[in-house]
mmCIF file of C-alpha atoms in Angstrom:
data_model
loop_
_atom_site.group_PDB
_atom_site.id
_atom_site.type_symbol
_atom_site.label_atom_id
_atom_site.label_comp_id
_atom_site.label_asym_id
_atom_site.label_seq_id
_atom_site.Cartn_x
_atom_site.Cartn_y
_atom_site.Cartn_z
ATOM 1 C CA MET A 29 48.735 19.178 -22.593
ATOM 2 C CA GLU A 30 46.403 20.440 -20.494
ATOM 3 C CA LEU A 31 45.550 18.334 -17.665
ATOM 4 C CA VAL A 32 42.120 17.931 -15.896
ATOM 5 C CA LYS A 33 41.743 16.345 -12.272
ATOM 6 C CA GLN A 34 39.675 12.766 -12.184
ATOM 7 C CA THR A 35 38.160 11.956 -9.266
ATOM 8 C CA ARG A 36 37.077 7.908 -9.157
ATOM 9 C CA ALA A 37 36.099 5.693 -6.387
ATOM 10 C CA HIS A 38 37.144 1.810 -5.727
ATOM 11 C CA VAL A 39 35.900 -0.356 -3.872
ATOM 12 C CA ALA A 40 37.120 -3.485 -2.405
ATOM 13 C CA ARG A 41 35.961 -6.403 0.342
ATOM 14 C CA LEU A 42 37.219 -6.204 3.682
ATOM 15 C CA ASP A 43 38.750 -9.065 5.711
ATOM 16 C CA LEU A 44 37.660 -8.568 9.346
ATOM 17 C CA SER A 45 36.996 -10.561 12.247
ATOM 18 C CA ALA A 46 34.180 -10.996 14.522
ATOM 19 C CA ALA A 47 34.939 -8.143 16.912
ATOM 20 C CA GLN A 48 36.569 -5.626 13.838
ATOM 21 C CA VAL A 49 32.729 -6.090 12.388
ATOM 22 C CA ALA A 50 31.378 -5.285 15.843
ATOM 23 C CA VAL A 51 33.379 -2.705 16.290
ATOM 24 C CA LEU A 52 32.477 -0.999 12.806
ATOM 25 C CA ASP A 53 28.706 -1.774 13.843
ATOM 26 C CA GLY A 54 28.474 0.369 16.703
ATOM 27 C CA GLN A 55 30.648 2.781 14.601
ATOM 28 C CA ALA A 56 27.970 3.308 12.348
ATOM 29 C CA HIS A 57 25.172 2.971 14.430
ATOM 30 C CA THR A 58 26.815 5.991 16.248
ATOM 31 C CA ALA A 59 27.417 8.420 12.907
ATOM 32 C CA ARG A 60 23.577 7.385 12.429
ATOM 33 C CA ALA A 61 22.622 8.999 15.846
ATOM 34 C CA LEU A 62 24.995 11.663 15.409
ATOM 35 C CA TRP A 63 23.152 12.108 12.479
ATOM 36 C CA ASN A 64 19.504 12.389 13.814
ATOM 37 C CA LEU A 65 21.041 14.598 16.432
ATOM 38 C CA LEU A 66 22.086 16.701 14.120
ATOM 39 C CA HIS A 67 18.819 16.556 12.158
ATOM 40 C CA GLU A 68 17.193 17.735 15.722
ATOM 41 C CA TYR A 69 19.269 20.409 16.802
ATOM 42 C CA PHE A 70 19.734 21.700 13.520
ATOM 43 C CA THR A 71 16.242 22.600 12.586
ATOM 44 C CA PHE A 72 14.810 22.723 15.792
ATOM 45 C CA ARG A 73 16.940 25.148 17.968
ATOM 46 C CA GLN A 74 15.217 28.043 19.798
ATOM 47 C CA GLY A 75 13.463 29.193 16.863
ATOM 48 C CA ARG A 76 16.325 29.651 14.845
ATOM 49 C CA LEU A 77 18.454 27.666 12.270
ATOM 50 C CA ALA A 78 22.020 26.157 14.444
ATOM 51 C CA SER A 79 25.333 27.099 12.448
ATOM 52 C CA VAL A 80 27.671 25.006 11.306
ATOM 53 C CA LYS A 81 29.679 26.676 14.939
ATOM 54 C CA ASP A 82 26.898 25.441 16.895
ATOM 55 C CA CYS A 83 26.648 22.311 15.557
ATOM 56 C CA ASP A 84 30.486 21.577 15.641
ATOM 57 C CA GLU A 85 30.273 22.850 19.155
ATOM 58 C CA ALA A 86 27.652 20.670 20.157
ATOM 59 C CA ILE A 87 29.311 17.032 18.350
ATOM 60 C CA ARG A 88 32.285 17.828 21.310
ATOM 61 C CA ALA A 89 29.718 18.781 23.745
ATOM 62 C CA ALA A 90 28.429 15.049 23.403
ATOM 63 C CA ARG A 91 31.402 13.227 22.918
ATOM 64 C CA HIS A 92 32.253 14.360 25.971
ATOM 65 C CA GLU A 93 29.463 14.008 28.076
ATOM 66 C CA ILE A 94 27.935 10.810 26.364
ATOM 67 C CA ASP A 95 30.076 7.222 26.369
ATOM 68 C CA TRP A 96 28.633 6.022 23.394
ATOM 69 C CA MET A 97 29.596 8.877 21.027
ATOM 70 C CA GLY A 98 33.326 8.210 21.846
ATOM 71 C CA GLN A 99 33.654 4.958 20.376
ATOM 72 C CA LEU A 100 32.884 7.278 16.864
ATOM 73 C CA PRO A 101 36.572 8.934 15.540
ATOM 74 C CA ALA A 102 36.380 12.406 16.336
ATOM 75 C CA GLN A 103 37.401 13.037 12.233
ATOM 76 C CA ALA A 104 34.336 10.491 11.373
ATOM 77 C CA ALA A 105 32.154 12.436 13.216
ATOM 78 C CA GLN A 106 32.887 15.761 11.608
ATOM 79 C CA ALA A 107 32.723 13.951 8.301
ATOM 80 C CA VAL A 108 28.707 13.405 9.361
ATOM 81 C CA LEU A 109 28.730 17.592 9.575
ATOM 82 C CA ARG A 110 29.713 18.088 6.574
ATOM 83 C CA THR A 111 27.833 15.296 4.768
ATOM 84 C CA TYR A 112 24.569 16.741 6.566
ATOM 85 C CA ARG A 113 25.191 20.097 5.942
ATOM 86 C CA GLN A 114 25.973 18.837 2.215
ATOM 87 C CA ALA A 115 22.949 17.000 1.879
ATOM 88 C CA TRP A 116 21.301 20.886 2.676
ATOM 89 C CA ALA A 117 23.126 22.248 0.061
ATOM 90 C CA ASN A 118 22.171 19.661 -2.431
ATOM 91 C CA PHE A 119 18.269 19.984 -2.206
ATOM 92 C CA LEU A 120 18.246 23.860 -1.468
ATOM 93 C CA ASN A 121 20.736 23.581 -4.988
ATOM 94 C CA PRO A 122 17.655 23.858 -8.106
ATOM 95 C CA ASP A 123 19.671 21.524 -10.152
ATOM 96 C CA HIS A 124 20.285 19.291 -8.185
ATOM 97 C CA PRO A 125 17.674 15.973 -7.373
ATOM 98 C CA ALA A 126 18.573 15.682 -3.489
ATOM 99 C CA LYS A 127 15.398 15.451 -1.381
ATOM 100 C CA ARG A 128 15.167 17.189 1.549
ATOM 101 C CA PRO A 129 17.243 15.500 4.402
ATOM 102 C CA ILE A 130 15.376 13.344 7.043
ATOM 103 C CA PHE A 131 15.671 11.479 10.769
ATOM 104 C CA LYS A 132 17.953 8.354 9.304
ATOM 105 C CA SER A 133 15.706 4.611 10.363
ATOM 106 C CA ARG A 134 17.804 2.247 11.928
ATOM 107 C CA LEU A 135 16.200 -0.677 9.869
ATOM 108 C CA ARG A 136 16.200 0.951 6.462
ATOM 109 C CA SER A 137 19.350 3.796 6.454
ATOM 110 C CA ARG A 138 22.709 2.160 4.921
ATOM 111 C CA MET A 139 25.571 1.845 7.362
ATOM 112 C CA THR A 140 28.619 4.310 6.663
ATOM 113 C CA VAL A 141 31.820 5.757 8.717
ATOM 114 C CA ASP A 142 33.570 7.906 6.593
ATOM 115 C CA VAL A 143 37.592 8.117 7.085
ATOM 116 C CA PRO A 144 38.329 11.642 5.606
ATOM 117 C CA GLN A 145 42.226 11.544 5.773
ATOM 118 C CA ALA A 146 44.045 9.557 4.156
ATOM 119 C CA ARG A 147 47.066 10.471 6.136
ATOM 120 C CA ASP A 148 45.031 7.653 8.119
ATOM 121 C CA LEU A 149 44.908 5.030 6.084
ATOM 122 C CA GLN A 150 48.573 3.922 6.086
ATOM 123 C CA ILE A 151 47.768 1.679 2.793
ATOM 124 C CA LYS A 152 50.540 -1.752 1.794
ATOM 125 C CA ARG A 153 50.527 -4.192 -0.533
ATOM 126 C CA VAL A 154 50.616 -7.472 0.843
ATOM 127 C CA ASN A 155 50.787 -9.989 -1.661
ATOM 128 C CA ARG A 156 49.452 -10.462 -5.422
ATOM 129 C CA ARG A 157 45.459 -10.455 -3.687
ATOM 130 C CA TRP A 158 45.694 -8.780 -0.459
ATOM 131 C CA GLY A 159 46.355 -5.191 0.781
ATOM 132 C CA ALA A 160 45.931 -3.650 4.354
ATOM 133 C CA VAL A 161 44.613 -0.384 5.447
ATOM 134 C CA ASN A 162 44.872 1.111 9.291
ATOM 135 C CA LEU A 163 40.859 1.649 10.632
ATOM 136 C CA PRO A 164 40.695 4.532 13.320
ATOM 137 C CA LYS A 165 39.758 2.131 16.410
ATOM 138 C CA VAL A 166 39.906 -0.931 14.672
ATOM 139 C CA GLY A 167 43.033 -1.605 13.621
ATOM 140 C CA ARG A 168 45.482 -2.987 10.762
ATOM 141 C CA VAL A 169 42.649 -4.654 8.085
ATOM 142 C CA ARG A 170 43.335 -7.127 4.833
ATOM 143 C CA PHE A 171 41.203 -5.856 2.187
ATOM 144 C CA ARG A 172 40.887 -7.240 -1.297
ATOM 145 C CA TRP A 173 43.948 -5.954 -3.804
ATOM 146 C CA THR A 174 41.322 -6.195 -7.190
ATOM 147 C CA LYS A 175 43.078 -2.818 -8.952
ATOM 148 C CA ASP A 176 46.304 -1.155 -8.569
ATOM 149 C CA LEU A 177 45.471 2.543 -6.787
ATOM 150 C CA PRO A 178 46.968 5.644 -7.716
ATOM 151 C CA GLY A 179 50.259 6.350 -6.010
ATOM 152 C CA LEU A 180 50.912 3.144 -4.016
ATOM 153 C CA THR A 181 52.259 1.235 -6.635
ATOM 154 C CA LYS A 182 55.858 1.003 -8.617
ATOM 155 C CA GLY A 183 55.449 1.622 -12.384
ATOM 156 C CA GLY A 184 51.615 1.909 -11.380
ATOM 157 C CA PRO A 185 48.523 5.017 -12.339
ATOM 158 C CA ALA A 186 49.992 8.209 -10.935
ATOM 159 C CA GLY A 187 47.943 9.802 -8.425
ATOM 160 C CA ARG A 188 47.105 9.882 -4.724
ATOM 161 C CA ILE A 189 44.298 8.611 -2.195
ATOM 162 C CA THR A 190 42.120 11.570 -0.835
ATOM 163 C CA GLY A 191 40.437 9.329 1.462
ATOM 164 C CA ALA A 192 37.976 6.308 2.061
ATOM 165 C CA ARG A 193 34.590 5.782 3.088
ATOM 166 C CA LEU A 194 33.715 2.379 4.656
ATOM 167 C CA VAL A 195 29.966 0.894 3.870
ATOM 168 C CA LYS A 196 28.206 -2.559 4.748
ATOM 169 C CA GLU A 197 26.524 -4.522 1.855
ATOM 170 C CA ALA A 198 24.966 -7.512 2.822
ATOM 171 C CA ASP A 199 28.053 -10.075 2.186
ATOM 172 C CA GLY A 200 30.200 -7.778 4.411
ATOM 173 C CA TRP A 201 32.249 -4.545 4.964
ATOM 174 C CA HIS A 202 33.853 -3.064 1.904
ATOM 175 C CA ILE A 203 36.138 -0.070 1.278
ATOM 176 C CA VAL A 204 35.739 2.920 -1.119
ATOM 177 C CA PHE A 205 38.946 4.467 -2.077
ATOM 178 C CA ARG A 206 38.396 8.070 -2.971
ATOM 179 C CA THR A 207 41.362 8.543 -5.739
ATOM 180 C CA GLU A 208 42.197 11.788 -7.593
ATOM 181 C CA ARG A 209 44.270 11.829 -10.725
ATOM 182 C CA GLN A 210 45.741 14.202 -13.355
ATOM 183 C CA VAL A 211 44.681 12.863 -16.900
ATOM 184 C CA PRO A 212 45.279 14.796 -20.221
ATOM 185 C CA ALA A 213 42.176 16.922 -21.050
ATOM 186 C CA PRO A 214 39.932 14.488 -23.663
ATOM 187 C CA LEU A 215 40.009 15.422 -27.258
ATOM 188 C CA CYS A 216 36.928 15.297 -28.994
ATOM 189 C CA HIS A 217 34.905 12.011 -29.516
ATOM 190 C CA PRO A 218 35.498 11.442 -33.331
ATOM 191 C CA GLY A 219 32.822 8.273 -33.095
ATOM 192 C CA PRO A 220 29.417 8.518 -34.876
ATOM 193 C CA GLN A 221 26.022 9.595 -33.402
ATOM 194 C CA VAL A 222 23.230 6.664 -31.575
ATOM 195 C CA GLY A 223 20.043 6.864 -29.865
ATOM 196 C CA ILE A 224 19.262 4.619 -26.989
ATOM 197 C CA ASP A 225 15.932 3.541 -26.039
ATOM 198 C CA ARG A 226 15.586 1.966 -22.930
ATOM 199 C CA GLY A 227 12.711 -1.319 -22.015
ATOM 200 C CA ILE A 228 12.345 -4.454 -20.747
ATOM 201 C CA THR A 229 12.112 -7.330 -23.101
ATOM 202 C CA VAL A 230 15.421 -5.549 -24.613
ATOM 203 C CA ALA A 231 17.448 -4.188 -22.592
ATOM 204 C CA LEU A 232 19.193 -1.446 -24.691
ATOM 205 C CA ALA A 233 17.982 -0.556 -28.743
ATOM 206 C CA LEU A 234 20.544 0.931 -30.644
ATOM 207 C CA SER A 235 19.377 3.412 -33.103
ATOM 208 C CA ASP A 236 21.708 0.991 -35.647
ATOM 209 C CA GLY A 237 19.890 -1.674 -35.494
ATOM 210 C CA THR A 238 21.278 -3.676 -32.702
ATOM 211 C CA THR A 239 20.755 -4.465 -28.760
ATOM 212 C CA ARG A 240 22.537 -5.314 -25.809
ATOM 213 C CA GLU A 241 20.836 -7.244 -24.265
ATOM 214 C CA HIS A 242 21.677 -9.643 -20.375
ATOM 215 C CA ARG A 243 20.257 -12.698 -18.772
ATOM 216 C CA ASP A 244 18.750 -12.924 -15.831
ATOM 217 C CA TRP A 245 20.401 -11.883 -13.059
ATOM 218 C CA LEU A 246 19.646 -14.765 -10.679
ATOM 219 C CA THR A 247 19.315 -18.349 -12.393
ATOM 220 C CA GLY A 248 16.872 -20.947 -12.409
ATOM 221 C CA GLY A 249 17.987 -22.544 -9.205
ATOM 222 C CA GLU A 250 19.088 -19.580 -7.792
ATOM 223 C CA LYS A 251 15.889 -17.790 -7.952
ATOM 224 C CA GLU A 252 13.747 -20.879 -6.587
ATOM 225 C CA HIS A 253 15.969 -20.766 -3.372
ATOM 226 C CA LEU A 254 14.886 -16.649 -3.166
ATOM 227 C CA ARG A 255 11.347 -18.049 -3.790
ATOM 228 C CA ARG A 256 11.448 -20.774 -0.925
ATOM 229 C CA VAL A 257 13.025 -18.467 1.436
ATOM 230 C CA GLU A 258 10.763 -15.625 0.838
ATOM 231 C CA LYS A 259 8.023 -17.958 1.764
ATOM 232 C CA LYS A 260 9.784 -19.029 4.467
ATOM 233 C CA SER A 261 10.309 -15.279 6.127
ATOM 234 C CA ALA A 262 6.352 -14.832 5.200
ATOM 235 C CA ARG A 263 5.585 -17.927 8.039
ATOM 236 C CA GLN A 264 8.023 -16.919 10.541
ATOM 237 C CA ARG A 265 6.327 -12.967 10.644
ATOM 238 C CA ARG A 266 3.492 -14.673 10.868
ATOM 239 C CA ALA A 267 4.229 -16.943 13.979
ATOM 240 C CA ARG A 268 6.191 -13.719 15.351
ATOM 241 C CA THR A 269 4.008 -11.755 18.215
ATOM 242 C CA PRO A 270 3.371 -8.423 17.315
ATOM 243 C CA GLY A 271 5.840 -6.146 19.423
ATOM 244 C CA GLN A 272 8.779 -8.464 20.382
ATOM 245 C CA PRO A 273 12.029 -7.749 18.860
ATOM 246 C CA THR A 274 12.982 -10.028 16.020
ATOM 247 C CA SER A 275 13.869 -13.524 16.446
ATOM 248 C CA LYS A 276 17.707 -14.763 15.064
ATOM 249 C CA ARG A 277 15.804 -17.167 13.287
ATOM 250 C CA LEU A 278 14.106 -15.258 11.353
ATOM 251 C CA ARG A 279 17.216 -12.509 10.909
ATOM 252 C CA ARG A 280 19.290 -14.869 9.470
ATOM 253 C CA THR A 281 16.490 -15.323 6.959
ATOM 254 C CA TYR A 282 16.657 -11.968 6.252
ATOM 255 C CA ASP A 283 20.155 -12.194 5.882
ATOM 256 C CA GLN A 284 19.913 -15.216 2.950
ATOM 257 C CA ILE A 285 17.290 -13.193 1.146
ATOM 258 C CA ALA A 286 19.405 -9.982 1.070
ATOM 259 C CA ARG A 287 22.874 -12.152 -0.360
ATOM 260 C CA LEU A 288 20.744 -13.321 -3.499
ATOM 261 C CA ARG A 289 19.230 -10.110 -4.229
ATOM 262 C CA ALA A 290 22.931 -8.350 -3.216
ATOM 263 C CA LYS A 291 23.901 -11.268 -5.965
ATOM 264 C CA ALA A 292 21.864 -9.932 -8.367
ATOM 265 C CA LYS A 293 22.589 -6.317 -7.966
ATOM 266 C CA ARG A 294 25.947 -6.790 -8.265
ATOM 267 C CA ARG A 295 25.540 -8.714 -11.952
ATOM 268 C CA ALA A 296 23.383 -5.603 -13.137
ATOM 269 C CA VAL A 297 26.076 -3.455 -12.613
ATOM 270 C CA ASP A 298 28.943 -5.477 -13.999
ATOM 271 C CA TRP A 299 27.039 -6.122 -16.866
ATOM 272 C CA GLN A 300 25.944 -1.958 -16.523
ATOM 273 C CA HIS A 301 29.704 -1.281 -16.694
ATOM 274 C CA GLN A 302 30.832 -3.430 -19.179
ATOM 275 C CA THR A 303 27.842 -2.108 -21.933
ATOM 276 C CA THR A 304 28.405 1.527 -21.187
ATOM 277 C CA THR A 305 32.058 1.188 -22.071
ATOM 278 C CA GLU A 306 31.847 0.087 -25.231
ATOM 279 C CA LEU A 307 29.429 2.109 -25.859
ATOM 280 C CA ALA A 308 31.093 5.114 -24.408
ATOM 281 C CA SER A 309 34.340 4.115 -26.744
ATOM 282 C CA ALA A 310 32.401 3.585 -29.750
ATOM 283 C CA PHE A 311 30.388 6.773 -30.076
ATOM 284 C CA GLY A 312 30.391 10.506 -29.694
ATOM 285 C CA VAL A 313 27.670 10.972 -28.709
ATOM 286 C CA ILE A 314 25.010 9.538 -27.506
ATOM 287 C CA LYS A 315 20.604 10.151 -27.039
ATOM 288 C CA VAL A 316 18.805 8.825 -24.673
ATOM 289 C CA GLU A 317 14.989 9.446 -23.070
ATOM 290 C CA LYS A 318 14.681 11.979 -20.606
ATOM 291 C CA LEU A 319 12.761 9.437 -18.751
ATOM 292 C CA LEU A 320 10.967 10.071 -15.227
ATOM 293 C CA ILE A 321 11.665 7.401 -13.357
ATOM 294 C CA ALA A 322 10.265 7.732 -9.467
ATOM 295 C CA ASN A 323 6.828 8.656 -11.781
ATOM 296 C CA MET A 324 6.931 6.022 -13.525
ATOM 297 C CA LEU A 325 7.049 3.694 -10.614
ATOM 298 C CA LYS A 326 4.008 4.796 -8.804
ATOM 299 C CA SER A 327 1.782 2.425 -7.469
ATOM 300 C CA ALA A 328 -1.453 1.298 -8.932
ATOM 301 C CA LYS A 329 -3.116 1.019 -6.330
ATOM 302 C CA GLY A 330 -5.235 4.208 -5.771
ATOM 303 C CA THR A 331 -7.479 5.057 -2.927
ATOM 304 C CA ILE A 332 -10.462 3.953 -1.265
ATOM 305 C CA GLU A 333 -12.550 6.255 -3.028
ATOM 306 C CA HIS A 334 -10.965 5.873 -6.163
ATOM 307 C CA PRO A 335 -9.216 2.064 -6.533
ATOM 308 C CA GLY A 336 -6.570 1.250 -8.912
ATOM 309 C CA VAL A 337 -6.961 -1.189 -11.980
ATOM 310 C CA ASN A 338 -4.063 -3.616 -12.564
ATOM 311 C CA VAL A 339 -2.622 -3.154 -9.886
ATOM 312 C CA ALA A 340 -0.502 -6.689 -9.629
ATOM 313 C CA GLN A 341 0.419 -6.571 -13.840
ATOM 314 C CA LYS A 342 1.599 -2.618 -12.190
ATOM 315 C CA SER A 343 3.524 -3.772 -9.249
ATOM 316 C CA GLY A 344 4.980 -6.477 -11.683
ATOM 317 C CA LEU A 345 5.738 -3.730 -14.183
ATOM 318 C CA ASN A 346 7.651 -1.669 -11.842
ATOM 319 C CA ARG A 347 9.274 -4.511 -10.732
ATOM 320 C CA LYS A 348 11.193 -4.958 -13.722
ATOM 321 C CA ILE A 349 11.830 -0.929 -14.602
ATOM 322 C CA ALA A 350 13.388 -1.467 -11.143
ATOM 323 C CA GLY A 351 15.410 -4.501 -11.948
ATOM 324 C CA GLU A 352 16.699 -2.541 -14.649
ATOM 325 C CA ALA A 353 18.031 1.002 -13.065
ATOM 326 C CA TRP A 354 17.836 2.485 -16.550
ATOM 327 C CA GLY A 355 19.017 5.699 -14.242
ATOM 328 C CA HIS A 356 22.373 4.332 -13.673
ATOM 329 C CA THR A 357 22.731 3.150 -16.873
ATOM 330 C CA VAL A 358 22.777 7.095 -17.989
ATOM 331 C CA THR A 359 24.721 7.708 -14.780
ATOM 332 C CA LEU A 360 27.563 5.692 -15.810
ATOM 333 C CA LEU A 361 27.321 6.895 -19.789
ATOM 334 C CA GLU A 362 27.505 10.350 -18.612
ATOM 335 C CA TYR A 363 31.081 10.455 -16.416
ATOM 336 C CA LYS A 364 32.322 7.506 -19.400
ATOM 337 C CA THR A 365 31.644 9.723 -22.559
ATOM 338 C CA ARG A 366 32.675 12.425 -20.914
ATOM 339 C CA ASP A 367 36.364 10.778 -19.898
ATOM 340 C CA ARG A 368 36.104 10.211 -24.001
ATOM 341 C CA GLY A 369 35.782 13.652 -25.272
ATOM 342 C CA GLY A 370 31.886 12.152 -26.327
ATOM 343 C CA GLN A 371 28.518 13.337 -24.476
ATOM 344 C CA VAL A 372 25.170 12.036 -23.594
ATOM 345 C CA VAL A 373 21.784 14.229 -25.029
ATOM 346 C CA LYS A 374 18.440 13.781 -23.027
ATOM 347 C CA VAL A 375 15.874 14.148 -25.392
ATOM 348 C CA PRO A 376 12.054 14.197 -24.870
ATOM 349 C CA ALA A 377 10.408 10.659 -24.239
ATOM 350 C CA PRO A 378 6.918 11.631 -25.586
ATOM 351 C CA TYR A 379 5.162 9.335 -28.297
ATOM 352 C CA THR A 380 8.901 7.865 -30.103
ATOM 353 C CA SER A 381 7.474 4.442 -29.410
ATOM 354 C CA GLN A 382 4.201 5.684 -31.353
ATOM 355 C CA THR A 383 5.642 7.692 -34.065
ATOM 356 C CA CYS A 384 7.071 6.400 -37.330
ATOM 357 C CA HIS A 385 10.645 6.977 -38.480
ATOM 358 C CA ARG A 386 9.956 7.157 -41.632
ATOM 359 C CA CYS A 387 7.359 9.292 -42.531
ATOM 360 C CA GLY A 388 6.189 10.799 -39.079
ATOM 361 C CA HIS A 389 2.823 9.566 -38.832
ATOM 362 C CA ARG A 390 1.866 8.631 -35.032
ATOM 363 C CA GLU A 391 -0.815 6.670 -33.753
ATOM 364 C CA ALA A 392 -1.179 4.506 -30.539
ATOM 365 C CA ALA A 393 -2.283 1.475 -32.517
ATOM 366 C CA ASN A 394 1.456 1.228 -34.878
ATOM 367 C CA ARG A 395 2.742 -0.616 -32.109
ATOM 368 C CA ASP A 396 1.979 -3.857 -31.074
ATOM 369 C CA GLY A 397 3.866 -5.455 -28.199
ATOM 370 C CA THR A 398 7.843 -5.710 -29.851
ATOM 371 C CA THR A 399 6.425 -5.519 -33.577
ATOM 372 C CA PHE A 400 6.337 -1.757 -34.989
ATOM 373 C CA ALA A 401 3.957 -1.468 -37.908
ATOM 374 C CA CYS A 402 2.968 1.894 -39.858
ATOM 375 C CA ARG A 403 -0.921 2.397 -40.293
ATOM 376 C CA ASN A 404 -0.264 5.027 -42.646
ATOM 377 C CA PRO A 405 -0.794 3.587 -46.153
ATOM 378 C CA ASP A 406 2.009 5.194 -48.007
ATOM 379 C CA CYS A 407 4.547 3.841 -45.961
ATOM 380 C CA GLY A 408 3.440 0.619 -43.898
ATOM 381 C CA TRP A 409 7.857 0.778 -42.420
ATOM 382 C CA ILE A 410 7.698 -2.983 -40.193
ATOM 383 C CA GLY A 411 10.250 -3.340 -37.453
ATOM 384 C CA HIS A 412 10.935 -3.684 -34.103
ATOM 385 C CA ALA A 413 9.349 -1.631 -31.772
ATOM 386 C CA ASP A 414 12.636 -0.289 -29.746
ATOM 387 C CA THR A 415 14.794 -0.090 -33.212
ATOM 388 C CA ASN A 416 12.195 2.554 -34.671
ATOM 389 C CA ALA A 417 11.841 4.447 -31.029
ATOM 390 C CA ALA A 418 15.920 4.682 -30.478
ATOM 391 C CA ILE A 419 16.217 5.656 -34.170
ATOM 392 C CA ASN A 420 13.027 8.637 -33.570
ATOM 393 C CA ILE A 421 15.249 9.429 -30.469
ATOM 394 C CA ASN A 422 18.479 9.710 -32.768
ATOM 395 C CA ASN A 423 16.598 12.290 -34.550
ATOM 396 C CA ALA A 424 15.116 14.082 -31.636
ATOM 397 C CA ASP A 425 16.827 17.446 -30.291
ATOM 398 C CA GLY A 426 17.903 17.769 -27.018
ATOM 399 C CA THR A 427 19.778 18.751 -23.987
ATOM 400 C CA ALA A 428 23.328 17.966 -23.438
ATOM 401 C CA VAL A 429 23.868 16.868 -19.716
ATOM 402 C CA SER A 430 27.234 16.537 -17.647
ATOM 403 C CA GLY A 431 27.241 15.064 -14.311
ATOM 404 C CA ARG A 432 23.942 14.235 -12.953
ATOM 405 C CA GLY A 433 20.778 16.184 -14.329
ATOM 406 C CA ASP A 434 19.552 18.532 -17.406
ATOM 407 C CA LEU A 435 21.243 21.617 -17.172
ATOM 408 C CA GLY A 436 17.918 23.129 -17.549
ATOM 409 C CA VAL A 437 16.119 21.937 -14.944
ATOM 410 C CA THR A 438 13.410 23.911 -12.983
ATOM 411 C CA ARG A 439 13.125 24.633 -9.093
ATOM 412 C CA SER A 440 10.407 23.044 -7.714
ATOM 413 C CA ALA A 441 8.607 24.580 -5.153
ATOM 414 C CA LYS A 442 8.847 21.340 -2.978
ATOM 415 C CA ARG A 443 12.857 22.962 -2.606
ATOM 416 C CA GLN A 444 12.439 25.606 0.084
ATOM 417 C CA PRO A 445 14.572 26.771 3.192
ATOM 418 C CA PRO A 446 14.473 24.642 6.137
ATOM 419 C CA ARG A 447 12.181 26.362 8.760
ATOM 420 C CA ALA A 448 12.526 26.174 12.664
ATOM 421 C CA ALA A 449 10.321 25.181 14.663
#
């Protein structure tokens, strides 16, 4: 039986003391500052690009000369260098959607610390609910044990842990274990083919006439709470003296907003995982539209010379599209169908919602909201507009994808090698 390597990530919440949180916060800020120093050193160094050796020597010198740089573990500092170099490699890869590496802002960047060597973790299970892990310069920390990790539980899944990454979310610090397993190569999925139309009114409409829908990510009470704290933050910002640091009260209000939005995000991701697992298990070939979501989310406000129209309506539409996370749904489908021997195919998006799947008549007036009524007098098919679009997607030819992105993406003119100042 042929075996293939399967890499996955497992996220667990850490149980930290206030002192340990302060240590991790300091390490994360140091890692961000190191990224910015590397970016400056790499791109603006005496008329030439710095090599990996130059960057490594600069990091070692900085750790000896700058006191606060030493609070970041040496392995984590080397991981920042590898991540930075990989960011450039992704940007220069014509098949990768990554953008050019830039400086990281203190307020807008995600706080992370890498633990690249699994031997430093020394993971043990404490009881049914908790496990314990060693974190460099932090000490022994408990984490929620919600799933057996490969190679650690007797009778559990075989494999090993290759490293971890510490990530700070709105509800605290989490650890992301990188796991590796050898699993049997998947056989060809015997399931049928289906087309999926992603929408707002109906989250996922399938060509077989079924739909996959969800409730609002926040309850009525939680929405009202979010509205109140957002109004409170607006009042506090108006009372704030320009140029002065953010007050503790305003920071607490920001934290309340972040926790509510993080709760909505967790519920959305949970629904996406459950739904995509069910779809990947049921269907062998899944066809979806090839959407340029970033372009769909652009603002309609325009310029002073050419102001936009219906700006508020477009802003509301953008929020709804972003809330559905269409791209993440397809990303989950890609690896889950691949694990089960299936395939995801992306098809061209234009006119799938205006074309009748029965007779092929295309007209913008065919669709009125969620109702599709073919204007061809010889056809006259009437049904749900999203179901009609899903059938058109299922009947269209497309390009098979695996991992991230389309296999036939052309190189962007903006993807140029970095230049020295």
